[in-house]
Coordinates of C-alpha atoms and ligand atoms in Angstrom, one line a residue:
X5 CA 22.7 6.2 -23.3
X6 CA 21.3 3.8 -20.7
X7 CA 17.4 3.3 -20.8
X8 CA 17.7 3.3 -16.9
X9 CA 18.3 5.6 -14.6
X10 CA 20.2 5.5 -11.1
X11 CA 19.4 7.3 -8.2
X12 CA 20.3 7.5 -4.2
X13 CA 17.1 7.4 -2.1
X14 CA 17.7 11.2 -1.3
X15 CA 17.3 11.8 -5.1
X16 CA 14.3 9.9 -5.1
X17 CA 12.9 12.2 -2.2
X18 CA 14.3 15.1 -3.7
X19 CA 12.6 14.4 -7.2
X20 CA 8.9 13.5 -5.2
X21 CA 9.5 16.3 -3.5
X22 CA 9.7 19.0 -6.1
X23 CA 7.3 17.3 -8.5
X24 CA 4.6 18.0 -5.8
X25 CA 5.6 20.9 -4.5
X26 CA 5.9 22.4 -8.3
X27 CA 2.1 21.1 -8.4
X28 CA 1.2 22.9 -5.3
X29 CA 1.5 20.3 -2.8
X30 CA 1.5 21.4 0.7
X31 CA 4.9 21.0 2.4
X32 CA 3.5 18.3 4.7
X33 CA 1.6 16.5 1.8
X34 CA 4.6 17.0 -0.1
X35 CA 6.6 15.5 2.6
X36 CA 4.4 12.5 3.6
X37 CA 3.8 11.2 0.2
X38 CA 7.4 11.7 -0.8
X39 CA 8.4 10.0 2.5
X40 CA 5.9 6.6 1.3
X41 CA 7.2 6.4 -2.5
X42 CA 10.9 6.9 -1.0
X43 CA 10.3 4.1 1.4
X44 CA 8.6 2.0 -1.7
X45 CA 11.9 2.5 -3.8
X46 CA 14.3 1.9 -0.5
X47 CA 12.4 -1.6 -0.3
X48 CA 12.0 -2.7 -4.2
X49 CA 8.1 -2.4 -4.3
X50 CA 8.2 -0.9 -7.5
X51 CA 4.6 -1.1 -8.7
X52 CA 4.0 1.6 -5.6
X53 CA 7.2 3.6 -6.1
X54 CA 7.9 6.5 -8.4
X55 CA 6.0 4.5 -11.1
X56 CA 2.9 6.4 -9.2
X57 CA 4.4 9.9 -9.4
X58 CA 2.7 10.8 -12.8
X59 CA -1.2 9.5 -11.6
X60 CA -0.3 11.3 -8.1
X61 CA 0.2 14.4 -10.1
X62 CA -2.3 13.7 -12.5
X63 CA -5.1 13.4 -9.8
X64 CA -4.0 17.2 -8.4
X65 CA -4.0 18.7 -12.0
X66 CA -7.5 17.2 -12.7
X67 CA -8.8 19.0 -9.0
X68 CA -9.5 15.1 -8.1
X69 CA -7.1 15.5 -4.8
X70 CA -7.0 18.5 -2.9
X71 CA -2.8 18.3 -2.2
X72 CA -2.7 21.2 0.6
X73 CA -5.5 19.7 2.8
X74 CA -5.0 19.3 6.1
X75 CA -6.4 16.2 7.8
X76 CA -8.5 16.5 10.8
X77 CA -8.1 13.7 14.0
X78 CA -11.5 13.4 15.6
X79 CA -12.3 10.1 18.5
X80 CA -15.5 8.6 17.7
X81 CA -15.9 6.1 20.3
X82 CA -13.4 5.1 23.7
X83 CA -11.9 2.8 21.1
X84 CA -12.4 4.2 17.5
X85 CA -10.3 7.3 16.2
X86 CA -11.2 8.8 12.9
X87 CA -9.3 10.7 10.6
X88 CA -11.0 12.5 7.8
X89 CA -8.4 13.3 5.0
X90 CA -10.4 15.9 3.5
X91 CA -9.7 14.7 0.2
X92 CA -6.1 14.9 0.3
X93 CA -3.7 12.2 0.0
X94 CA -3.8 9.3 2.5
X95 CA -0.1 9.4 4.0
X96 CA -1.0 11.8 5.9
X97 CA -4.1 11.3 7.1
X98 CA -2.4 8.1 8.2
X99 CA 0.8 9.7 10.1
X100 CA -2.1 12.1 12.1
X101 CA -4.0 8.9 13.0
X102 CA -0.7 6.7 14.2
X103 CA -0.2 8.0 17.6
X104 CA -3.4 8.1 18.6
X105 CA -4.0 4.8 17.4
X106 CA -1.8 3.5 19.3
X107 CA -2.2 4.9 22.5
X108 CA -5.4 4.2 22.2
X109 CA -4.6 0.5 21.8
X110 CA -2.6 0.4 24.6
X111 CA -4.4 2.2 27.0
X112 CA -7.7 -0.5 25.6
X113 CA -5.7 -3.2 24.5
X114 CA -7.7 -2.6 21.0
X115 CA -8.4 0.2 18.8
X116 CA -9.4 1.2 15.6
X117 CA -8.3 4.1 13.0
X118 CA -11.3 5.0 10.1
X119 CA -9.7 6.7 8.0
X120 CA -12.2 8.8 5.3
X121 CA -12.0 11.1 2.5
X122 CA -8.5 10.1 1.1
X123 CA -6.3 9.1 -2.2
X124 CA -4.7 6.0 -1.7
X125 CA -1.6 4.7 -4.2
X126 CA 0.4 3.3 -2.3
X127 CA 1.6 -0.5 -0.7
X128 CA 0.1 -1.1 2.8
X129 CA 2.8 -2.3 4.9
X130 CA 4.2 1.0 5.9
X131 CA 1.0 1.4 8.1
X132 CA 1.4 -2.1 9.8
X133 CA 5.0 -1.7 9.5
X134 CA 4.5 0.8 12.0
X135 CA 2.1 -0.4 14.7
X136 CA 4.6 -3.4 15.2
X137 CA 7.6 -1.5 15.7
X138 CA 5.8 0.5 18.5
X139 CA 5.1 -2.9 20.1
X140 CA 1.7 -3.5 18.2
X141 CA -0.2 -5.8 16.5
X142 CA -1.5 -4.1 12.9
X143 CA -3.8 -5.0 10.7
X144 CA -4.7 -2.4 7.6
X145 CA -7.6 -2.7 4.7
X146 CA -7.9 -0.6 1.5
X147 CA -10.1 -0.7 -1.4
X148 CA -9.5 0.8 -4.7
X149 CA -11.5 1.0 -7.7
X150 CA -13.7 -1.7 -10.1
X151 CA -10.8 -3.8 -11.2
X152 CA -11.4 -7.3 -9.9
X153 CA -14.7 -9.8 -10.9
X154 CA -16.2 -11.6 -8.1
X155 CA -15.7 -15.3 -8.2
X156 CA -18.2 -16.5 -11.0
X157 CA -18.9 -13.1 -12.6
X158 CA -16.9 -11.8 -15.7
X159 CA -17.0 -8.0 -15.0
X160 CA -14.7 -5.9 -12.4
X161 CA -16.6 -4.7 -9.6
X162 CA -13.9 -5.2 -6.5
X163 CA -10.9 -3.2 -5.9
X164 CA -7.7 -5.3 -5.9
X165 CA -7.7 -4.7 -2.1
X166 CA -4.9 -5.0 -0.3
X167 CA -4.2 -6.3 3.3
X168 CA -1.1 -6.0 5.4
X169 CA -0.7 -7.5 8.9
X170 CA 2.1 -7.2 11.2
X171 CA 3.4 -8.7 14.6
X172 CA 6.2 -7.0 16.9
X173 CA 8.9 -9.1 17.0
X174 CA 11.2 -7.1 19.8
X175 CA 15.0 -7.8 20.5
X176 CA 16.4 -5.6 17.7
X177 CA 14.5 -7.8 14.7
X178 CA 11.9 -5.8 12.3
X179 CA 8.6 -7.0 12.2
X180 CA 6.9 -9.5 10.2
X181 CA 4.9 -8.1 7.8
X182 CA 2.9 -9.2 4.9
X183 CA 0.9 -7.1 2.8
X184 CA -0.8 -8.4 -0.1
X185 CA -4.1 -7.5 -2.9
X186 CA -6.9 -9.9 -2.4
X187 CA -6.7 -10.4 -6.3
X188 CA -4.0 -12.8 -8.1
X189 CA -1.5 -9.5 -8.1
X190 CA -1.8 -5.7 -7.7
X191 CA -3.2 -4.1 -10.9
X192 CA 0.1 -2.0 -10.4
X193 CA 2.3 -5.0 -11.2
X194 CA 0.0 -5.6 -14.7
X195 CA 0.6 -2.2 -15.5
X196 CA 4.2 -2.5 -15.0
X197 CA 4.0 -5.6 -17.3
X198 CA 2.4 -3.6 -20.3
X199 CA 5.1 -0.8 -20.0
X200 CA 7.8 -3.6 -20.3
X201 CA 5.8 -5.3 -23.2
X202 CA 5.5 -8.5 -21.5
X203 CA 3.0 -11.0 -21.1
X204 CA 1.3 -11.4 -17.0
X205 CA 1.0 -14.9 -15.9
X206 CA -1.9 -17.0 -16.6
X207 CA -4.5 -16.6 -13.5
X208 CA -4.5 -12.9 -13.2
X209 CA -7.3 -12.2 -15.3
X210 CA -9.7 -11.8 -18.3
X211 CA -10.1 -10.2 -21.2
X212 CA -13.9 -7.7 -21.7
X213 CA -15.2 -10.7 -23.1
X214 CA -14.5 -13.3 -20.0
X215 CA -11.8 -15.0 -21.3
X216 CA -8.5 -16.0 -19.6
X217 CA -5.5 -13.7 -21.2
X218 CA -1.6 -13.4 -20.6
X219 CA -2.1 -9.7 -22.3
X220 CA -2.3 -7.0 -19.7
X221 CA -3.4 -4.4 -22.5
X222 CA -6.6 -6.9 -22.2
X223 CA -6.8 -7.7 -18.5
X224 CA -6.8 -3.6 -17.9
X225 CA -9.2 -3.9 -20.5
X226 CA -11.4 -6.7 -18.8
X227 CA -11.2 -7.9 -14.9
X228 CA -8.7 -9.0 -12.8
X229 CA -9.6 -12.1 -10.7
X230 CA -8.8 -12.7 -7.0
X231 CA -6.3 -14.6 -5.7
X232 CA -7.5 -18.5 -5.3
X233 CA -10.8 -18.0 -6.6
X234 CA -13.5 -17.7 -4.4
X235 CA -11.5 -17.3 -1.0
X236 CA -9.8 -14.2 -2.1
X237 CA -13.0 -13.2 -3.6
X238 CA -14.6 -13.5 0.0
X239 CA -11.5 -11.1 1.3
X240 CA -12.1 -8.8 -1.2
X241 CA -15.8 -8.5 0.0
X242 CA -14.5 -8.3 3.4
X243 CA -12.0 -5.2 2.7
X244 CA -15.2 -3.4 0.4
X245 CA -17.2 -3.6 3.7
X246 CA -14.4 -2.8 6.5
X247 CA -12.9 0.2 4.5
X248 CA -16.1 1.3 2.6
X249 CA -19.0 0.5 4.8
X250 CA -17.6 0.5 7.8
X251 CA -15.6 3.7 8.2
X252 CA -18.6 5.5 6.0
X253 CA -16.8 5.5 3.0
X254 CA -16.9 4.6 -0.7
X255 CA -17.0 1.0 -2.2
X256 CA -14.6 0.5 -5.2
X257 CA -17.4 0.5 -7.7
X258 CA -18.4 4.0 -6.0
X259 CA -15.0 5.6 -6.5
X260 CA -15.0 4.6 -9.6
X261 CA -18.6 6.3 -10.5
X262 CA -16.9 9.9 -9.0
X263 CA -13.4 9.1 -10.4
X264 CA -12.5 11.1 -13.6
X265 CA -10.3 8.8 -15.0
X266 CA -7.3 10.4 -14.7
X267 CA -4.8 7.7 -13.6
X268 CA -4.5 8.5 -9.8
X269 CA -5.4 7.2 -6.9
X270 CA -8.9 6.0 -6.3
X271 CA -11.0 8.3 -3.7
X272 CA -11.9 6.4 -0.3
X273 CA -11.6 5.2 3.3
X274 CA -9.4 2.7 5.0
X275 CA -9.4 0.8 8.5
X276 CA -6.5 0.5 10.5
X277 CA -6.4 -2.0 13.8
X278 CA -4.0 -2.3 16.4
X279 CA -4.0 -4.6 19.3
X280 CA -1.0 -4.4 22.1
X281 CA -0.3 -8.3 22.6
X282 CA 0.9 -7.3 26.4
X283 CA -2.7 -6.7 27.1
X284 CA -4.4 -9.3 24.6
X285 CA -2.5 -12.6 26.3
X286 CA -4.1 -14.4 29.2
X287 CA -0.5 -16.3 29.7
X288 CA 3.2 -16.6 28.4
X289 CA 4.9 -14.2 25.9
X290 CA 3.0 -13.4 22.6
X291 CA 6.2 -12.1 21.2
X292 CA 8.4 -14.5 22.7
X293 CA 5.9 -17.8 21.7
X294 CA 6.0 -16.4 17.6
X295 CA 9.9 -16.8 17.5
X296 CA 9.5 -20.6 17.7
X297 CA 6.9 -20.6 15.0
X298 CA 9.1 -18.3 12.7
X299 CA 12.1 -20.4 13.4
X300 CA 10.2 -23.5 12.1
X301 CA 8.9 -21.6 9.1
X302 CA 12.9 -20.9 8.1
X303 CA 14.0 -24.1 9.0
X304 CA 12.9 -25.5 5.9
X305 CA 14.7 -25.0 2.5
X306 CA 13.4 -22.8 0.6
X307 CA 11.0 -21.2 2.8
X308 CA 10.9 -17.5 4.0
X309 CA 9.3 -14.5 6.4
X310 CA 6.8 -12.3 4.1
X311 CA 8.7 -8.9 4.7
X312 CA 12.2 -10.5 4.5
X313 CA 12.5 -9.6 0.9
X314 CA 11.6 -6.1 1.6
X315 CA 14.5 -6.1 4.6
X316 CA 17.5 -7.5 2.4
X317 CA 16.3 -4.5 -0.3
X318 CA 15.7 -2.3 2.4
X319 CA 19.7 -2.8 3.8
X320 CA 21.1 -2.4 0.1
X321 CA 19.4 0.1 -1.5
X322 CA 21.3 2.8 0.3
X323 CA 24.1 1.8 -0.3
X324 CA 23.3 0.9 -4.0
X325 CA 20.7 3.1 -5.0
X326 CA 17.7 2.2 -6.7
X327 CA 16.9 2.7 -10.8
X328 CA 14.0 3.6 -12.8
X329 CA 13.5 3.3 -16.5
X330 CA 15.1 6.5 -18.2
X331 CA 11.3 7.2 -20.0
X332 CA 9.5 7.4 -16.0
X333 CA 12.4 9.8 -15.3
X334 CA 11.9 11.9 -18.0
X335 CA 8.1 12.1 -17.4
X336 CA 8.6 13.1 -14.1
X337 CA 11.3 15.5 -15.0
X338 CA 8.8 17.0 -17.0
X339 CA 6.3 16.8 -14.4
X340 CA 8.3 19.3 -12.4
X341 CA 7.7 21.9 -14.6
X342 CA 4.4 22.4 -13.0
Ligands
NDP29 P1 3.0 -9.8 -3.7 O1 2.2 -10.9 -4.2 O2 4.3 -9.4 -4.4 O3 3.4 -10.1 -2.2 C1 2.5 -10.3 -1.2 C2 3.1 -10.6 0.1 O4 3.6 -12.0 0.1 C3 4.2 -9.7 0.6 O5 4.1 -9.5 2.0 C4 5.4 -10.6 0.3 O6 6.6 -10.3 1.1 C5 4.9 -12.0 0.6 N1 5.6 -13.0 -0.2 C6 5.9 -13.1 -1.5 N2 6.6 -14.2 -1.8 C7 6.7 -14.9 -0.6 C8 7.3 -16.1 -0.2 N3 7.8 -16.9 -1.1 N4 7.2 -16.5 1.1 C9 6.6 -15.7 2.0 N5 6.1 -14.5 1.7 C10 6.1 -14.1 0.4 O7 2.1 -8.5 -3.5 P2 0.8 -8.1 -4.3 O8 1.0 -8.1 -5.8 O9 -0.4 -8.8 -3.8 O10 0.7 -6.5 -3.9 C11 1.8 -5.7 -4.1 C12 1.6 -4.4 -3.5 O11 0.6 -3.6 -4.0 C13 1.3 -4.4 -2.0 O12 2.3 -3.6 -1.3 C14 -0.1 -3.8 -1.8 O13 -0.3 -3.1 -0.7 C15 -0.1 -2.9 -3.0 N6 -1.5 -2.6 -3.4 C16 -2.0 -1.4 -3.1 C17 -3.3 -1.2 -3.4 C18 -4.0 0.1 -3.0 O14 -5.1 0.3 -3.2 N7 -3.3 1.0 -2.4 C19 -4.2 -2.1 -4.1 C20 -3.5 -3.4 -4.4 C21 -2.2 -3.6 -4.0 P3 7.8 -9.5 0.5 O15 7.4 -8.1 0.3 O16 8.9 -9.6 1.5 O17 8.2 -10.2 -0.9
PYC30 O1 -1.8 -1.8 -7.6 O2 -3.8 -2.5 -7.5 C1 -3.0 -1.7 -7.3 C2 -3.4 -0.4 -6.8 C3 -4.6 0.2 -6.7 C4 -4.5 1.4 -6.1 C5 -3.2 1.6 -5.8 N1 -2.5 0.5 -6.2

């Protein structure tokens, strides 16, 4: 028997969907996390995929994430909406903010979306992602939870902090996105490294005692670091204040004080920003001017788009499927049983 497993993406909805629903998932929770791991799979982002089904689960079972909640769309200022997730998971909290967000942007030219009270576990780019295929500019910040020293310091205090940004590239193309943790790699991708029994590159992190490790068992263990020392550091701080201060949320350190340790997703806020570059540009074609600077960017041999790895998966995965180890399908398998 193989020790993978191969599925269409409608199996990989189909098995997100009953695992949640058998867990007492709303249908629309259900639906909009399913929808974000199915898209995780379709593009190859498999630290964010169906690897998070058991913690997603997990965080229901331990009353950490109320799954039926039902996330309330509020306008705080002429340019601000909020969305308070009331403690549910943060794809939809996200999909009730969207259109508002962006007409609000493109009535204004600028708008925000403070998102509060959520579970996030997934990639960032399907927000951005978006924004810029309505015509948008996106930008999105998360925290997480104490995984990542600040530059200097030995001990995690900094979620690995993701931020995606994406720009509207019209004519039929998808946008550009990238989408990346202020630290040297998502803790997702060390995890997925100790399940396969192999050693993470040198950089990512440090064991409790401080010292540089290739053994994620000791880098979960310890602190991650951020990605070129102290300038991801200084991103890191920046996300902490934008999706924790800002919106009137929790800092990573914070969630992890309320978090019971059950492997989910950590509890907080997120910012989203759009900008419409139709009203942002005092002259010329925003859109049109960015073509020339991608073009140069591809010109050169071995150099690529952020997001263009994601589109290639993205056109073959439904037509090859996707596969999971056989021992995350089983779990989840199991998972189902409620
Ligand atoms: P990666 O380092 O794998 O990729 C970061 C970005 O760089 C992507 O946009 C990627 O595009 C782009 N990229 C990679 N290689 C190149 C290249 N050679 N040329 C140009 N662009 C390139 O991601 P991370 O490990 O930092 O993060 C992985 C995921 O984890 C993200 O989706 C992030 O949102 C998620 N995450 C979520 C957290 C949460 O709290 N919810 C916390 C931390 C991370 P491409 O995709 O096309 O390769
Ligand atoms: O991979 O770092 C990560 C992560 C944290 C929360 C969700 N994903």
């Amino acid at each position: 028997m193989s020790d993978s497993v191969r599925l269409t993406l409608d199996e990989v909805h189909a098995l997100a969907t009953e695992t949640f629903l058998a867990n007492g998932g709303s249908p629309e929770q259900t639906r909009a996390v399913a929808d974000t791991v199915t898209a995780a799979e379709r593009d190859e982002c498999k630290s964010h995929g169906l690897f998070r089904v058991p913690g997603y689960i997990a965080s229901i079972r331990s009353g950490k994430v109320n799954a039926v909640a039902e996330p309330k769309v509020e306008r705080l200022a002429p340019g601000v909406v909020k969305v308070d997730g009331f403690n549910g998971f943060a794809p939809l909290a996200l999909e009730a903010g969207r259109e508002p967000l962006v007409e609000l942007a493109r009535e204004q030219g600028i708008a925000a979306l403070a998102i509060t009270n959520t579970h996030h576990f997934a990639a960032l780019w399907p927000e951005t992602e978006a924004l810029a295929e309505r015509g948008l500019v996106g930008f999105a910040f998360v925290a997480a939870m104490a995984y990542v020293a600040p530059a200097g310091g030995t001990k995690p205090l900094y979620g690995t902090n993701p931020m995606s940004f994406a720009w509207p590239r019209g004519e039929g193309r998808p946008p550009l996105v990238f989408d990346q943790a202020s630290s040297a790699s998502a803790r997702g991708e060390v995890m997925i490294h100790k399940r396969d029994g192999k050693p993470i590159p040198e950089g990512w992190g440090i064991d409790p005692d401080g010292n540089p490790t290739t053994d994620p068992d000791a880098v979960l263990a310890g602190a991650q670091l951020p990605f070129g020392g102290y300038k991801g550091a200084s991103i890191a701080l920046m996300i902490e204040l934008l999706a924790g201060a800002l919106v009137g949320d929790l800092f990573s350190f914070e969630a992890s004080v309320v978090d019971p340790g059950d492997g989910g997703p950590p509890r907080g806020g997120e910012l989203v920003l759009a900008i419409d570059p139709a009203r942002c540009s005092a002259g010329g074609n925003p859109v049109r001017h960015a073509e020339a600077l991608f073009a140069r960017i591809v010109e050169q041999e071995g150099a690529r788009l952020p997001s263009d790895r994601r589109y290639v998966a993205r056109r073959r995965t439904p037509i090859e499927g996707i596969t999971i180890p056989r021992s995350l399908h089983d779990t989840i398998q199991s998972l189902r049983e409620g």
